[in-house]
CSV table of C-alpha atoms in Angstrom, one decimal:
chain,number,residue,atom,x,y,z
A,1,MET,CA,-31.5,-32.0,82.5
A,2,GLY,CA,-33.5,-29.3,80.8
A,3,THR,CA,-32.0,-26.7,83.2
A,4,TRP,CA,-28.5,-27.9,82.5
A,5,TRP,CA,-29.0,-27.7,78.7
A,6,MET,CA,-30.5,-24.3,79.1
A,7,VAL,CA,-27.6,-23.1,81.2
A,8,ALA,CA,-25.1,-24.6,78.7
A,9,GLY,CA,-26.8,-22.9,75.7
A,10,LEU,CA,-27.0,-19.6,77.5
A,11,GLY,CA,-23.4,-19.7,78.7
A,12,LEU,CA,-22.0,-20.7,75.3
A,13,ALA,CA,-24.0,-18.0,73.4
A,14,LEU,CA,-23.1,-15.3,75.9
A,15,GLY,CA,-19.4,-16.4,75.9
A,16,VAL,CA,-19.2,-16.1,72.1
A,17,LYS,CA,-21.0,-12.7,72.2
A,18,HIS,CA,-18.6,-11.5,75.0
A,19,ALA,CA,-15.6,-12.3,72.8
A,20,LEU,CA,-17.1,-10.0,70.1
A,21,ASP,CA,-16.8,-6.9,72.4
A,22,ALA,CA,-15.1,-4.0,70.7
A,23,ASP,CA,-12.1,-3.8,73.0
A,24,HIS,CA,-11.4,-7.5,72.6
A,25,ILE,CA,-11.5,-7.3,68.8
A,26,VAL,CA,-9.3,-4.2,68.8
A,27,ALA,CA,-6.7,-5.8,71.2
A,28,VAL,CA,-6.4,-9.0,69.1
A,29,SER,CA,-6.2,-6.9,65.9
A,30,ALA,CA,-3.3,-4.9,67.3
A,31,MET,CA,-1.5,-8.1,68.3
A,32,ALA,CA,-2.3,-9.8,64.9
A,33,ALA,CA,-0.8,-6.7,63.2
A,34,GLU,CA,2.6,-7.9,64.4
A,35,THR,CA,2.3,-11.4,63.0
A,36,ARG,CA,1.9,-13.0,59.6
A,37,GLY,CA,-0.4,-15.9,58.7
A,38,LEU,CA,-3.7,-17.3,59.8
A,39,ARG,CA,-2.3,-20.0,62.0
A,40,ARG,CA,-0.3,-17.5,64.1
A,41,SER,CA,-3.4,-15.3,64.5
A,42,LEU,CA,-5.4,-18.4,65.7
A,43,VAL,CA,-2.7,-19.1,68.2
A,44,LEU,CA,-3.1,-15.5,69.5
A,45,GLY,CA,-6.9,-16.0,69.7
A,46,LEU,CA,-6.6,-19.3,71.5
A,47,SER,CA,-4.1,-17.8,74.0
A,48,TRP,CA,-6.3,-14.8,74.7
A,49,GLY,CA,-9.3,-17.1,75.2
A,50,LEU,CA,-7.4,-19.4,77.7
A,51,GLY,CA,-6.2,-16.4,79.6
A,52,HIS,CA,-9.6,-14.9,79.7
A,53,THR,CA,-11.2,-18.1,80.9
A,54,VAL,CA,-8.6,-18.6,83.7
A,55,ALA,CA,-9.2,-15.2,85.1
A,56,LEU,CA,-13.0,-15.6,84.8
A,57,LEU,CA,-13.0,-18.9,86.6
A,58,ALA,CA,-10.6,-17.8,89.3
A,59,VAL,CA,-12.3,-14.5,90.1
A,60,GLY,CA,-15.9,-15.3,89.1
A,61,LEU,CA,-16.1,-18.6,91.1
A,62,THR,CA,-14.5,-16.9,94.1
A,63,LEU,CA,-17.2,-14.3,94.1
A,64,LEU,CA,-19.8,-17.0,93.4
A,65,ALA,CA,-18.6,-19.1,96.3
A,66,PHE,CA,-19.0,-16.3,98.8
A,67,ARG,CA,-22.1,-14.8,97.0
A,68,ILE,CA,-20.4,-11.4,96.8
A,69,THR,CA,-19.8,-8.9,94.0
A,70,MET,CA,-16.6,-7.2,93.0
A,71,PRO,CA,-16.1,-3.7,94.4
A,72,ALA,CA,-16.9,-1.1,91.8
A,73,THR,CA,-13.5,0.7,92.3
A,74,LEU,CA,-11.6,-2.5,91.6
A,75,ALA,CA,-13.7,-3.4,88.5
A,76,MET,CA,-13.1,0.2,87.2
A,77,ALA,CA,-9.4,-0.2,87.8
A,78,PHE,CA,-9.3,-3.3,85.7
A,79,GLU,CA,-11.3,-1.6,82.9
A,80,TYR,CA,-8.9,1.4,83.1
A,81,GLY,CA,-6.0,-1.0,82.7
A,82,VAL,CA,-7.6,-2.3,79.5
A,83,GLY,CA,-7.7,1.2,78.1
A,84,VAL,CA,-4.1,1.8,79.0
A,85,MET,CA,-3.1,-1.5,77.4
A,86,LEU,CA,-4.9,-0.7,74.2
A,87,VAL,CA,-3.0,2.6,73.9
A,88,ILE,CA,0.3,0.9,74.5
A,89,PHE,CA,-0.6,-1.7,71.9
A,90,GLY,CA,-1.4,1.0,69.3
A,91,ILE,CA,1.9,2.8,70.0
A,92,ASN,CA,3.8,-0.5,69.7
A,93,VAL,CA,2.2,-1.4,66.4
A,94,LEU,CA,3.1,2.0,65.0
A,95,ARG,CA,6.6,1.7,66.3
A,96,THR,CA,7.0,-1.8,64.7
A,97,LEU,CA,5.6,-0.4,61.5
A,98,GLN,CA,8.3,2.3,61.5
A,99,GLN,CA,11.0,-0.3,62.1
A,100,GLU,CA,9.8,-2.3,59.1
A,101,LEU,CA,10.3,0.6,56.7
A,102,PHE,CA,13.5,0.5,54.8
A,103,HIS,CA,16.0,3.1,56.0
A,104,VAL,CA,19.7,3.9,55.5
A,105,HIS,CA,22.5,3.1,58.0
A,106,ALA,CA,26.1,4.2,57.6
A,107,HIS,CA,29.1,2.5,59.1
A,108,GLN,CA,32.8,2.5,58.8
A,109,HIS,CA,34.9,-0.5,57.8
A,110,ASP,CA,38.3,-1.3,59.3
A,111,ASP,CA,40.0,0.2,56.3
A,112,GLY,CA,38.4,3.6,56.9
A,113,VAL,CA,35.8,3.3,54.1
A,114,PHE,CA,32.3,4.4,54.9
A,115,HIS,CA,29.5,2.2,53.7
A,116,LEU,CA,25.7,2.9,53.3
A,117,HIS,CA,23.2,0.1,53.3
A,118,TRP,CA,19.4,-0.3,53.3
A,119,HIS,CA,17.7,-2.6,55.7
A,120,ALA,CA,14.5,-3.1,57.7
A,121,HIS,CA,13.8,-4.5,61.1
A,122,ALA,CA,11.0,-7.0,60.5
A,123,GLY,CA,9.2,-8.5,63.4
A,124,ASN,CA,8.9,-12.3,63.8
A,125,PHE,CA,6.3,-14.3,65.6
A,126,SER,CA,7.5,-15.9,68.8
A,127,HIS,CA,6.2,-17.5,71.9
A,128,ARG,CA,6.4,-14.0,73.5
A,129,HIS,CA,3.4,-13.0,71.3
A,130,ALA,CA,1.4,-16.0,72.6
A,131,HIS,CA,2.4,-15.2,76.2
A,132,ARG,CA,1.4,-11.6,75.8
A,133,SER,CA,-1.9,-12.6,74.3
A,134,PHE,CA,-2.5,-14.9,77.3
A,135,ALA,CA,-1.7,-11.9,79.7
A,136,VAL,CA,-4.1,-9.7,77.7
A,137,GLY,CA,-6.8,-12.3,78.0
A,138,LEU,CA,-6.2,-12.4,81.8
A,139,LEU,CA,-6.7,-8.7,82.0
A,140,HIS,CA,-9.8,-8.8,79.9
A,141,GLY,CA,-11.1,-11.6,82.1
A,142,LEU,CA,-10.5,-9.6,85.3
A,143,ALA,CA,-12.2,-6.5,83.7
A,144,GLY,CA,-15.2,-8.5,82.7
A,145,SER,CA,-15.5,-10.8,85.7
A,146,ALA,CA,-17.5,-8.3,87.8
A,147,ALA,CA,-20.4,-8.1,85.3
A,148,ILE,CA,-20.2,-11.8,84.5
A,149,SER,CA,-20.3,-12.8,88.2
A,150,LEU,CA,-23.4,-10.8,88.6
A,151,LEU,CA,-25.0,-12.7,85.7
A,152,VAL,CA,-23.9,-16.0,87.2
A,153,LEU,CA,-25.3,-15.0,90.7
A,154,ALA,CA,-28.6,-14.1,89.1
A,155,SER,CA,-28.9,-17.2,86.9
A,156,ALA,CA,-27.3,-20.0,88.9
A,157,PRO,CA,-29.1,-21.1,92.1
A,158,THR,CA,-26.3,-23.4,93.2
A,159,PHE,CA,-22.5,-23.3,93.1
A,160,ILE,CA,-22.2,-26.4,90.9
A,161,LEU,CA,-24.6,-24.9,88.3
A,162,GLY,CA,-22.7,-21.6,88.5
A,163,PHE,CA,-19.4,-23.4,88.0
A,164,PHE,CA,-20.9,-25.1,84.9
A,165,PHE,CA,-22.2,-21.9,83.5
A,166,ALA,CA,-18.9,-20.1,84.0
A,167,SER,CA,-17.0,-23.0,82.4
A,168,VAL,CA,-19.3,-23.1,79.4
A,169,PHE,CA,-19.1,-19.3,79.1
A,170,GLY,CA,-15.3,-19.6,79.1
A,171,VAL,CA,-15.5,-22.2,76.3
A,172,GLY,CA,-17.8,-19.9,74.4
A,173,SER,CA,-15.4,-16.9,74.7
A,174,ILE,CA,-12.5,-19.2,73.4
A,175,VAL,CA,-14.7,-20.2,70.4
A,176,GLY,CA,-15.7,-16.6,69.8
A,177,MET,CA,-12.1,-15.3,69.9
A,178,LEU,CA,-11.0,-18.0,67.5
A,179,LEU,CA,-13.6,-16.7,65.1
A,180,VAL,CA,-12.5,-13.2,65.7
A,181,SER,CA,-8.8,-13.9,65.3
A,182,SER,CA,-9.4,-15.8,62.0
A,183,ALA,CA,-11.5,-12.9,60.7
A,184,VAL,CA,-9.0,-10.3,61.8
A,185,ALA,CA,-6.2,-12.2,60.1
A,186,VAL,CA,-7.9,-12.0,56.6
A,187,PRO,CA,-6.9,-8.5,55.7
A,188,PHE,CA,-3.3,-9.0,56.9
A,189,VAL,CA,-3.0,-12.3,55.0
A,190,LEU,CA,-4.5,-10.8,51.8
A,191,THR,CA,-2.1,-7.8,51.8
A,192,GLU,CA,1.1,-9.7,52.7
A,193,ARG,CA,2.4,-9.5,49.1
A,194,PHE,CA,1.5,-5.8,48.8
A,195,ASP,CA,3.7,-3.8,51.2
A,196,ALA,CA,1.9,-0.5,50.9
A,197,ALA,CA,-1.5,-2.1,51.5
A,198,HIS,CA,-0.2,-4.2,54.4
A,199,ARG,CA,1.4,-1.2,56.1
A,200,SER,CA,-1.9,0.7,55.7
A,201,VAL,CA,-3.8,-2.1,57.4
A,202,LYS,CA,-1.3,-2.2,60.2
A,203,PHE,CA,-1.4,1.5,60.6
A,204,ALA,CA,-5.2,1.5,60.8
A,205,ALA,CA,-5.0,-1.3,63.5
A,206,GLY,CA,-2.5,0.7,65.5
A,207,CYS,CA,-4.5,3.9,65.3
A,208,LEU,CA,-7.8,2.2,66.1
A,209,SER,CA,-6.2,0.6,69.2
A,210,MET,CA,-4.9,3.9,70.5
A,211,VAL,CA,-8.3,5.7,69.9
A,212,MET,CA,-10.3,2.8,71.5
A,213,GLY,CA,-8.0,2.9,74.6
A,214,LEU,CA,-8.2,6.7,74.9
A,215,LEU,CA,-12.0,6.6,74.6
A,216,LEU,CA,-12.3,3.9,77.2
A,217,ALA,CA,-10.0,5.7,79.6
A,218,ALA,CA,-11.9,9.0,79.0
A,219,GLU,CA,-15.2,7.4,79.6
A,220,LEU,CA,-14.1,5.9,82.9
A,221,THR,CA,-12.5,9.1,84.0
A,222,ALA,CA,-15.7,11.0,83.2
A,223,THR,CA,-17.7,8.4,85.3
A,224,VAL,CA,-15.4,9.0,88.3
A,225,TRP,CA,-15.8,12.8,88.1
A,226,LYS,CA,-19.6,12.7,87.9
């Protein structure tokens, strides 16, 4: 029983820590920038955690069952995909921000009179955001499964214990991302009534996502060319 409790504690702690990785926080921040409210941000965090856990269990346990490791090129491809995804998220946040700004449209009525009006395209939360967060969690799970499977192989002498460790690790990552998403939601919630401040926070989230993605892609590219 002591071994099981030790594995549970280690898996849970490492799962929470894993959720706090910079690329995970930035990705959820970029998605939260397109939503309003703490509850919606928590839904995004939960969806990310579930997607991450599904990928981790599917890939990690397959590697564990055959006692093999993921090929380095495949692991790098998943990591590169995360970088590209972060860049796309950043661009999308900035595009959404531009659409939310008031602007003029002109149209002509049937009587021939031109009319000008101001309006904004404000984004609304939908199930599409939750689905996208789940897909992002899947990609992050695939990108991290190589390192995590090595950890499981090293720490779990049996498949059953490895399955237990991976499952608890997944639960820890869900808990960690719920904490992250709630913390990330705070600046967006606090600035909801102040349009200029709210747009500034969204702009910062979009730029940070783009920069993080470009840095990750550049680092992986430099590794390949060494």
